[in-house]
Coordinates of N, CA and C in Angstrom, one line a residue:
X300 N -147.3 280.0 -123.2 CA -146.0 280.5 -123.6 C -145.6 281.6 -122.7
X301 N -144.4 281.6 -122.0 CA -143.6 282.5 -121.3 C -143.2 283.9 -121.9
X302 N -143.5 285.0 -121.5 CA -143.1 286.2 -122.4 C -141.3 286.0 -122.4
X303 N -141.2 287.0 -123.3 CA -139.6 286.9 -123.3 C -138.8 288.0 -123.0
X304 N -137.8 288.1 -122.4 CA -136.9 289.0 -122.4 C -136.9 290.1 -123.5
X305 N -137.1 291.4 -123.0 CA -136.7 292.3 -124.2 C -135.2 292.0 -124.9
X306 N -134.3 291.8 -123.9 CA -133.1 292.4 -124.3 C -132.8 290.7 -124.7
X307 N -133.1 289.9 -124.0 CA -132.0 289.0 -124.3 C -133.1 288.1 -125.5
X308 N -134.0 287.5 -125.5 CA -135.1 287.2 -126.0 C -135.8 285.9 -125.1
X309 N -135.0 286.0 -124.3 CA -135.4 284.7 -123.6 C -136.1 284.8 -122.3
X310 N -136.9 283.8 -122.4 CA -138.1 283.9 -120.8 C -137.5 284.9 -120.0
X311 N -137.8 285.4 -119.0 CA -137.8 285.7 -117.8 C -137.2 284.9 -117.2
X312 N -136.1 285.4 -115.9 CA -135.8 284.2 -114.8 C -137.3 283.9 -114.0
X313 N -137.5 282.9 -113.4 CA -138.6 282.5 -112.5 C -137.9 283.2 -111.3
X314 N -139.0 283.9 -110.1 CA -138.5 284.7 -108.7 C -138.3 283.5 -108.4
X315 N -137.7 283.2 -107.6 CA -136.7 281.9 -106.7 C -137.6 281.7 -105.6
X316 N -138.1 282.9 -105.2 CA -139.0 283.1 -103.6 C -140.2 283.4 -104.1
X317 N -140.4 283.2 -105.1 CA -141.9 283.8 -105.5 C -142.9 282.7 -104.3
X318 N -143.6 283.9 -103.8 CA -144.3 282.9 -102.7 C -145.8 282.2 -103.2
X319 N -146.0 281.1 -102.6 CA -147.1 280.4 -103.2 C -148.3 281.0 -102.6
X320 N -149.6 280.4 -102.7 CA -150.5 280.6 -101.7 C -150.9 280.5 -100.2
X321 N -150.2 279.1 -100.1 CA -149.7 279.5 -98.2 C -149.1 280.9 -97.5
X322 N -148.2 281.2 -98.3 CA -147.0 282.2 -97.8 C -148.0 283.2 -97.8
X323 N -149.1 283.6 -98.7 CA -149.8 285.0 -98.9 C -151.3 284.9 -97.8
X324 N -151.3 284.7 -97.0 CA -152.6 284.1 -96.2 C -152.2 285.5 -95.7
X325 N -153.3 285.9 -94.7 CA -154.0 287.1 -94.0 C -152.7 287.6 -93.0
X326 N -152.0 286.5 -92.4 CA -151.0 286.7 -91.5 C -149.7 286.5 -91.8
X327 N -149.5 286.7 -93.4 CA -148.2 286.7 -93.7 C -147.8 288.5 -93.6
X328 N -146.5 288.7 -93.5 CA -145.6 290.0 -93.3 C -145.9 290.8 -94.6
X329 N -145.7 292.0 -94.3 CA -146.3 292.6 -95.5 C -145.3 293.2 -96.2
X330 N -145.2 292.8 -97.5 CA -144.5 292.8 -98.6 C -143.6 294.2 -98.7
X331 N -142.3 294.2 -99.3 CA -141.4 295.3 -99.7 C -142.2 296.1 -100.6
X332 N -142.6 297.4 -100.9 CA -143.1 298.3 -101.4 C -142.4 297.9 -102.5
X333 N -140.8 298.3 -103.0 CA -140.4 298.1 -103.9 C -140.0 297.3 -104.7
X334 N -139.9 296.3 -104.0 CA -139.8 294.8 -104.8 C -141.2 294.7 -105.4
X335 N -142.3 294.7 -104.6 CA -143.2 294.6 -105.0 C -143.5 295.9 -106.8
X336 N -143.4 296.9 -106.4 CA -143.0 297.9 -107.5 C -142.4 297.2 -108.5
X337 N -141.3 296.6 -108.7 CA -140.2 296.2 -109.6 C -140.7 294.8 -110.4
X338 N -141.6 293.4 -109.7 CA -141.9 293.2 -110.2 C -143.4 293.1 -110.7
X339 N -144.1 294.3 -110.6 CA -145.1 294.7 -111.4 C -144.6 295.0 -112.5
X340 N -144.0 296.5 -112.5 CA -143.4 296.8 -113.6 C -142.5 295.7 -114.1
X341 N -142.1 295.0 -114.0 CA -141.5 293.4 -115.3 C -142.5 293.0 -115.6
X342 N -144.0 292.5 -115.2 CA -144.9 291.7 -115.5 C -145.8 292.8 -116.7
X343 N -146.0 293.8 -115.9 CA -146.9 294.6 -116.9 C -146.0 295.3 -118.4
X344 N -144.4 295.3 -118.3 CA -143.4 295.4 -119.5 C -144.0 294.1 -120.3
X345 N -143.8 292.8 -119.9 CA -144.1 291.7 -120.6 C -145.0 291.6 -121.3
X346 N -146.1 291.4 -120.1 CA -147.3 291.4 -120.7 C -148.5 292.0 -122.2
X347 N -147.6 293.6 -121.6 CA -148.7 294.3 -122.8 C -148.3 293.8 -124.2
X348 N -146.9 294.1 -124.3 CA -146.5 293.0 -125.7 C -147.0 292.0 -126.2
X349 N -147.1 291.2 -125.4 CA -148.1 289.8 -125.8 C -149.8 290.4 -126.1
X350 N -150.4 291.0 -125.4 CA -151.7 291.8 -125.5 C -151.4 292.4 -127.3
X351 N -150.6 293.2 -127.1 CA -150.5 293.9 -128.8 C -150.1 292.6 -129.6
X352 N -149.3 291.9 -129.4 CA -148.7 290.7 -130.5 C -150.0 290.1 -131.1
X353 N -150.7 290.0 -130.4 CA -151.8 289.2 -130.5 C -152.8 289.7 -131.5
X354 N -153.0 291.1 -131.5 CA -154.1 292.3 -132.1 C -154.3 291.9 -133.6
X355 N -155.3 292.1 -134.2 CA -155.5 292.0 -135.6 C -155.4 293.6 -136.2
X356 N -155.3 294.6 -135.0 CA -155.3 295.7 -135.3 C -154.1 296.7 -135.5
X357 N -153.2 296.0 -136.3 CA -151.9 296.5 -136.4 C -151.9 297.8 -137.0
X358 N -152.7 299.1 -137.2 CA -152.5 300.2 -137.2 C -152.9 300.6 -136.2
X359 N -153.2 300.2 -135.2 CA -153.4 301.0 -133.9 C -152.7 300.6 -132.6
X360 N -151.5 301.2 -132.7 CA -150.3 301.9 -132.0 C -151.0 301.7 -130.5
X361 N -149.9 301.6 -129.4 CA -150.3 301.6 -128.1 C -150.6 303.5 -127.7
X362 N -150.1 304.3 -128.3 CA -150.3 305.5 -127.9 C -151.9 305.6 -128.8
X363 N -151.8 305.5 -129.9 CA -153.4 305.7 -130.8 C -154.5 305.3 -129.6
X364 N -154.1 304.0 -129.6 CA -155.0 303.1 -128.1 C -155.5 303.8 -126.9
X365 N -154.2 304.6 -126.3 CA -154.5 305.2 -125.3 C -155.4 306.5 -125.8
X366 N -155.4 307.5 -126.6 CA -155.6 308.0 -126.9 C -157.4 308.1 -127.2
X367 N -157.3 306.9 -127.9 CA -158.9 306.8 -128.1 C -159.9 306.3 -126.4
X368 N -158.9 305.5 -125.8 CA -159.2 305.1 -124.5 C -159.6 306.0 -123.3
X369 N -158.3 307.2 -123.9 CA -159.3 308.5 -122.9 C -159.9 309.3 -123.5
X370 N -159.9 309.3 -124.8 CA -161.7 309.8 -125.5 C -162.7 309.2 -124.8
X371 N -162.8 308.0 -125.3 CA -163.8 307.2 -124.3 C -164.5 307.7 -123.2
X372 N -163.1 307.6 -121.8 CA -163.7 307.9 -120.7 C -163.7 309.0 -120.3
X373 N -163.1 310.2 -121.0 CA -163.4 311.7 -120.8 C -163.7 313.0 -121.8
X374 N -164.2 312.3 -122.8 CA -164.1 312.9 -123.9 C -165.9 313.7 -123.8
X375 N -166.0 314.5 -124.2 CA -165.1 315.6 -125.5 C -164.2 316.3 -124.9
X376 N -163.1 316.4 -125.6 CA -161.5 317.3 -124.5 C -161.0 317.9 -126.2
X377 N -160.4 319.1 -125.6 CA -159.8 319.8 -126.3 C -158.2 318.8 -126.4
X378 N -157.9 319.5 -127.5 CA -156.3 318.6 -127.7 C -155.7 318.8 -127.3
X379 N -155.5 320.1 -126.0 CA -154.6 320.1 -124.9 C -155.1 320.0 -124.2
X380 N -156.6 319.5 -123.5 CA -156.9 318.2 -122.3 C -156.5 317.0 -122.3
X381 N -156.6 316.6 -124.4 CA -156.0 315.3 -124.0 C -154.2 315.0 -124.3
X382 N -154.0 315.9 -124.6 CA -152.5 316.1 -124.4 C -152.1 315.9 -122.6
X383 N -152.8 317.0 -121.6 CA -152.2 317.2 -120.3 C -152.5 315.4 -119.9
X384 N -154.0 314.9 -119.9 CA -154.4 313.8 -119.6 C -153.5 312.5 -119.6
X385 N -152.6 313.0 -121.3 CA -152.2 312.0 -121.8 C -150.4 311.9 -121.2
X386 N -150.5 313.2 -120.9 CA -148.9 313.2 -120.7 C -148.3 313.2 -121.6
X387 N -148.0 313.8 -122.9 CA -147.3 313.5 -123.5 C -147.5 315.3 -124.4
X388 N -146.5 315.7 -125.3 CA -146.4 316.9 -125.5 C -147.6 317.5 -126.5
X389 N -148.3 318.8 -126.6 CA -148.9 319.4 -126.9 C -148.9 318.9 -128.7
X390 N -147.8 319.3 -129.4 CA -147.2 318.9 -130.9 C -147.9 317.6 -130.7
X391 N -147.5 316.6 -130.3 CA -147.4 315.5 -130.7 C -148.8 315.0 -130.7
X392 N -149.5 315.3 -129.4 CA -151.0 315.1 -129.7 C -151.7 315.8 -130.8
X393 N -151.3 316.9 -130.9 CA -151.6 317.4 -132.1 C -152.0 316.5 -133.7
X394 N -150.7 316.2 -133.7 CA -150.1 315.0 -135.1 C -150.8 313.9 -134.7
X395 N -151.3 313.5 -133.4 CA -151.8 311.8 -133.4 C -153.2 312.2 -133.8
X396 N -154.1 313.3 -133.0 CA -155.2 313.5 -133.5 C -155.6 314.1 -135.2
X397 N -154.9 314.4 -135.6 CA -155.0 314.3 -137.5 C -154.6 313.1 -138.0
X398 N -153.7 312.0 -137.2 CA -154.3 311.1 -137.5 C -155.2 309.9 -137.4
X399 N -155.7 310.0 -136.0 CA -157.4 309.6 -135.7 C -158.1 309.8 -136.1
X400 N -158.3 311.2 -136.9 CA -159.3 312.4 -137.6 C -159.4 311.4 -138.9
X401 N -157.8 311.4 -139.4 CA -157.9 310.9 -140.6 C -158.1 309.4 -141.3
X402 N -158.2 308.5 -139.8 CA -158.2 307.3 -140.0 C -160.1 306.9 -139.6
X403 N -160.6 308.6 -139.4 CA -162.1 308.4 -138.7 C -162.4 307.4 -138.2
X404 N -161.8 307.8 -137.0 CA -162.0 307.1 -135.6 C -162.5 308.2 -134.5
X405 N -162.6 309.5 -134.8 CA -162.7 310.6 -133.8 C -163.5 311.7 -134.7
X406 N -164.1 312.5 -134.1 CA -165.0 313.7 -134.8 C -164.6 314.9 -133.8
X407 N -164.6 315.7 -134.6 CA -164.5 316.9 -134.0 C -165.9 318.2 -134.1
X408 N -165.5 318.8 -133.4 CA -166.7 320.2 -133.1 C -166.3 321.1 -132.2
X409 N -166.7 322.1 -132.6 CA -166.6 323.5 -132.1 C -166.8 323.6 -130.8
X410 N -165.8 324.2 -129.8 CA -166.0 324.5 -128.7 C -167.1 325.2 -128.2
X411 N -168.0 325.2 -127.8 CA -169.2 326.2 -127.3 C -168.7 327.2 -126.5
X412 N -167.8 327.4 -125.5 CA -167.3 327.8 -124.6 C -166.1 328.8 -125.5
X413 N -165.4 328.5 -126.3 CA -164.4 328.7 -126.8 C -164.7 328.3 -128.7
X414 N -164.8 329.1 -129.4 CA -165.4 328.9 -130.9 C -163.9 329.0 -131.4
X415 N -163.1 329.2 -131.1 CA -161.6 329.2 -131.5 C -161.1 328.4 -131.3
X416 N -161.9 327.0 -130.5 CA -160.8 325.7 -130.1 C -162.0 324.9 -130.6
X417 N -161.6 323.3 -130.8 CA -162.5 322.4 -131.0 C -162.0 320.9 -130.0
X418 N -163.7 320.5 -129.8 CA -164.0 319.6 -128.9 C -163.6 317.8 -129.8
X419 N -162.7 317.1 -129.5 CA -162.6 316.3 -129.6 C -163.0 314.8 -129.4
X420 N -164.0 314.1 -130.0 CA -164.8 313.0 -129.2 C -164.4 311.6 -129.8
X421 N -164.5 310.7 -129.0 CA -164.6 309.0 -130.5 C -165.9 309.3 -131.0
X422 N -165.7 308.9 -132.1 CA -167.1 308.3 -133.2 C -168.0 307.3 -132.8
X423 N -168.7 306.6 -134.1 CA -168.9 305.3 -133.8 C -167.8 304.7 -134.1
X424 N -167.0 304.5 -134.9 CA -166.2 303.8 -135.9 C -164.8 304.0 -134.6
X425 N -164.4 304.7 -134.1 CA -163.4 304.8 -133.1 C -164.0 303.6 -132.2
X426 N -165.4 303.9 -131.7 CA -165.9 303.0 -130.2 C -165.9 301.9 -130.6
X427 N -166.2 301.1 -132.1 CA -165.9 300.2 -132.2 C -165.0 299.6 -132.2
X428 N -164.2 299.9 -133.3 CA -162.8 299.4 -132.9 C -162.4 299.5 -131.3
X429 N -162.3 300.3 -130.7 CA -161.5 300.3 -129.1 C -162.2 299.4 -128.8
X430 N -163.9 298.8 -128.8 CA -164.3 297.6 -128.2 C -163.9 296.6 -128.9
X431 N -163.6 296.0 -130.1 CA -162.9 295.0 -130.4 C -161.7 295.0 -130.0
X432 N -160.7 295.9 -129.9 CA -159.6 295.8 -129.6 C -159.6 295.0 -127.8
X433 N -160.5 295.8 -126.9 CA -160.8 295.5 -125.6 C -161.7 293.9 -125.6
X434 N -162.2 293.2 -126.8 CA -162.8 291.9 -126.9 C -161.4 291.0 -127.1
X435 N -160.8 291.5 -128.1 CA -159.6 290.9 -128.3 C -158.6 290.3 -127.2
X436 N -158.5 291.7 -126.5 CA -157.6 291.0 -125.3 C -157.7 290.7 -124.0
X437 N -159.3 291.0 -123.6 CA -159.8 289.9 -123.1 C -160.0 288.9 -123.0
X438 N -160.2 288.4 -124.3 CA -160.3 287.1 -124.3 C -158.8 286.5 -124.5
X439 N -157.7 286.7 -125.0 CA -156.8 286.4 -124.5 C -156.3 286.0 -123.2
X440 N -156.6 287.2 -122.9 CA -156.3 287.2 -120.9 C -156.5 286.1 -120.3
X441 N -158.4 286.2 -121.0 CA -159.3 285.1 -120.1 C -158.8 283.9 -120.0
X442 N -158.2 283.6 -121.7 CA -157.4 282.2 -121.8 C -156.2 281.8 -121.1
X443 N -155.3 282.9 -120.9 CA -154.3 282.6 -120.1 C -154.8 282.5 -118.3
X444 N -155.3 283.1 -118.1 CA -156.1 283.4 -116.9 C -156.8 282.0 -116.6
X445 N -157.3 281.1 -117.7 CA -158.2 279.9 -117.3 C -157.0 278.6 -117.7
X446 N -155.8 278.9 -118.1 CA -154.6 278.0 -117.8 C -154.0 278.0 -116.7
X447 N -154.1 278.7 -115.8 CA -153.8 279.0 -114.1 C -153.8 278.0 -113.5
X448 N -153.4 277.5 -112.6 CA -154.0 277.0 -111.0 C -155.1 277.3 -110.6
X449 N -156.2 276.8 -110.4 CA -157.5 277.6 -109.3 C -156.8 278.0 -108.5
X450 N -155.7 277.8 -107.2 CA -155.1 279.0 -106.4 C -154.4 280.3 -107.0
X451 N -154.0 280.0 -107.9 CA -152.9 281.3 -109.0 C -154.5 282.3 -109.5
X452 N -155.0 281.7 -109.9 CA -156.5 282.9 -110.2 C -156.8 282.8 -109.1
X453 N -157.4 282.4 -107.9 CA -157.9 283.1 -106.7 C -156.9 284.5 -106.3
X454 N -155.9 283.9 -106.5 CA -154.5 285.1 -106.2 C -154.7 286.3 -107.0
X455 N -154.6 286.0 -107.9 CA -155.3 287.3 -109.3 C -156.1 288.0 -109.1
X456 N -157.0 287.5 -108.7 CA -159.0 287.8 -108.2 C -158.8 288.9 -106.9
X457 N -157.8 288.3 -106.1 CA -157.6 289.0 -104.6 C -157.0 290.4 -105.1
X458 N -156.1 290.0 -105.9 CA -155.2 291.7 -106.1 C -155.9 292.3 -106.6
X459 N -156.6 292.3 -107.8 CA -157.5 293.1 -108.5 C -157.6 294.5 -107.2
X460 N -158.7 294.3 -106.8 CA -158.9 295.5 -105.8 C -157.7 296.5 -105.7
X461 N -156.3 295.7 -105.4 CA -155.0 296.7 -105.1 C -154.7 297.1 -106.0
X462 N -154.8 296.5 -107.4 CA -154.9 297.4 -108.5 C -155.6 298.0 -109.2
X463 N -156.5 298.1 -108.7 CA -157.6 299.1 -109.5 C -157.4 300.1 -108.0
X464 N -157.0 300.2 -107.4 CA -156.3 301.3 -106.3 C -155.0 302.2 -106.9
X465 N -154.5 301.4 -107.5 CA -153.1 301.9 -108.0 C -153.5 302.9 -109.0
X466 N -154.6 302.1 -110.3 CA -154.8 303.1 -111.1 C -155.9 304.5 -110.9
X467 N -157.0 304.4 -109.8 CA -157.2 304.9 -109.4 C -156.5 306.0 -109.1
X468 N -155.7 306.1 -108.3 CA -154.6 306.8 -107.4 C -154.0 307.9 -108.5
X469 N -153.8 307.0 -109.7 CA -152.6 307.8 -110.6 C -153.9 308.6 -112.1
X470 N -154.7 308.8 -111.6 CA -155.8 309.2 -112.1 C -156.5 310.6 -111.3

């Protein structure tokens, strides 16, 4: 099934020039920065939708998600590490973390460094859920991923690297 247009509800146009596997061989011209840009961002707008649609975990919000996600991999952080981390305003992390606290998904403790601030971590009950949530839409993926072309997943397989450069990068 084709994601759909936010706005209109309908598929996506198909790119007209979307190049096949020939076109992308070792000595093809190297791609427009921004086109390339533009349609990432369309694919990864689509996609995560479908990723959430799919969830059994309908109290856990794509911000909650992220949130427990950089618990995970940088946690214990005060609530304005994972506020700066998170990009988003000081208040508002505030309010998401009472309710992580309150949904015990997260534990708190006293800063050693600072006894006036407290260290924020996942639980067990947080790391599980974030690993079911991360089983869930893997295997999703995998399924859409194993309806491909064997050239369209070799294609997949190759970029990987350039995007885990990207996220890298913005990290």
């Amino acid at each position: 099934m084709a994601p759909s247009d936010t706005t209109t509800g309908h598929p996506p146009e198909p790119a007209p020039d979307r190049p096949g596997p020939a076109e992308l061989s070792a000595g093809s011209a190297a791609a427009d920065p921004a086109e390339l840009a533009g349609r990432l961002r369309a694919v990864i707008q689509h996609l995560l939708p479908v990723l959430r649609g799919h969830s059994t975990h309908r109290e856990l919000t794509p911000s909650r998600t992220a949130a427990l996600a950089t618990l995970d991999a940088h946690g214990p952080l005060r609530v304005s590490e994972l506020a700066a981390r998170m990009n988003i305003a000081l208040s508002t992390t505030s309010r998401m973390v009472d309710l992580l606290d309150d949904r015990g998904w997260i534990a708190r403790r006293t800063d050693p460094v600072d006894q006036r601030a407290s260290l924020i971590s996942l639980n067990d009950a947080g790391r599980a859920l974030l690993r079911a949530v991360h089983r869930e839409t893997t295997g999703l993926l995998a399924e859409r991923i194993g309806r491909l072309p064997p050239d369209r997943q070799h294609l997949l397989h190759a970029a990987l690297p350039a995007l885990e450069e990207l996220v890298d990068d913005a990290g």
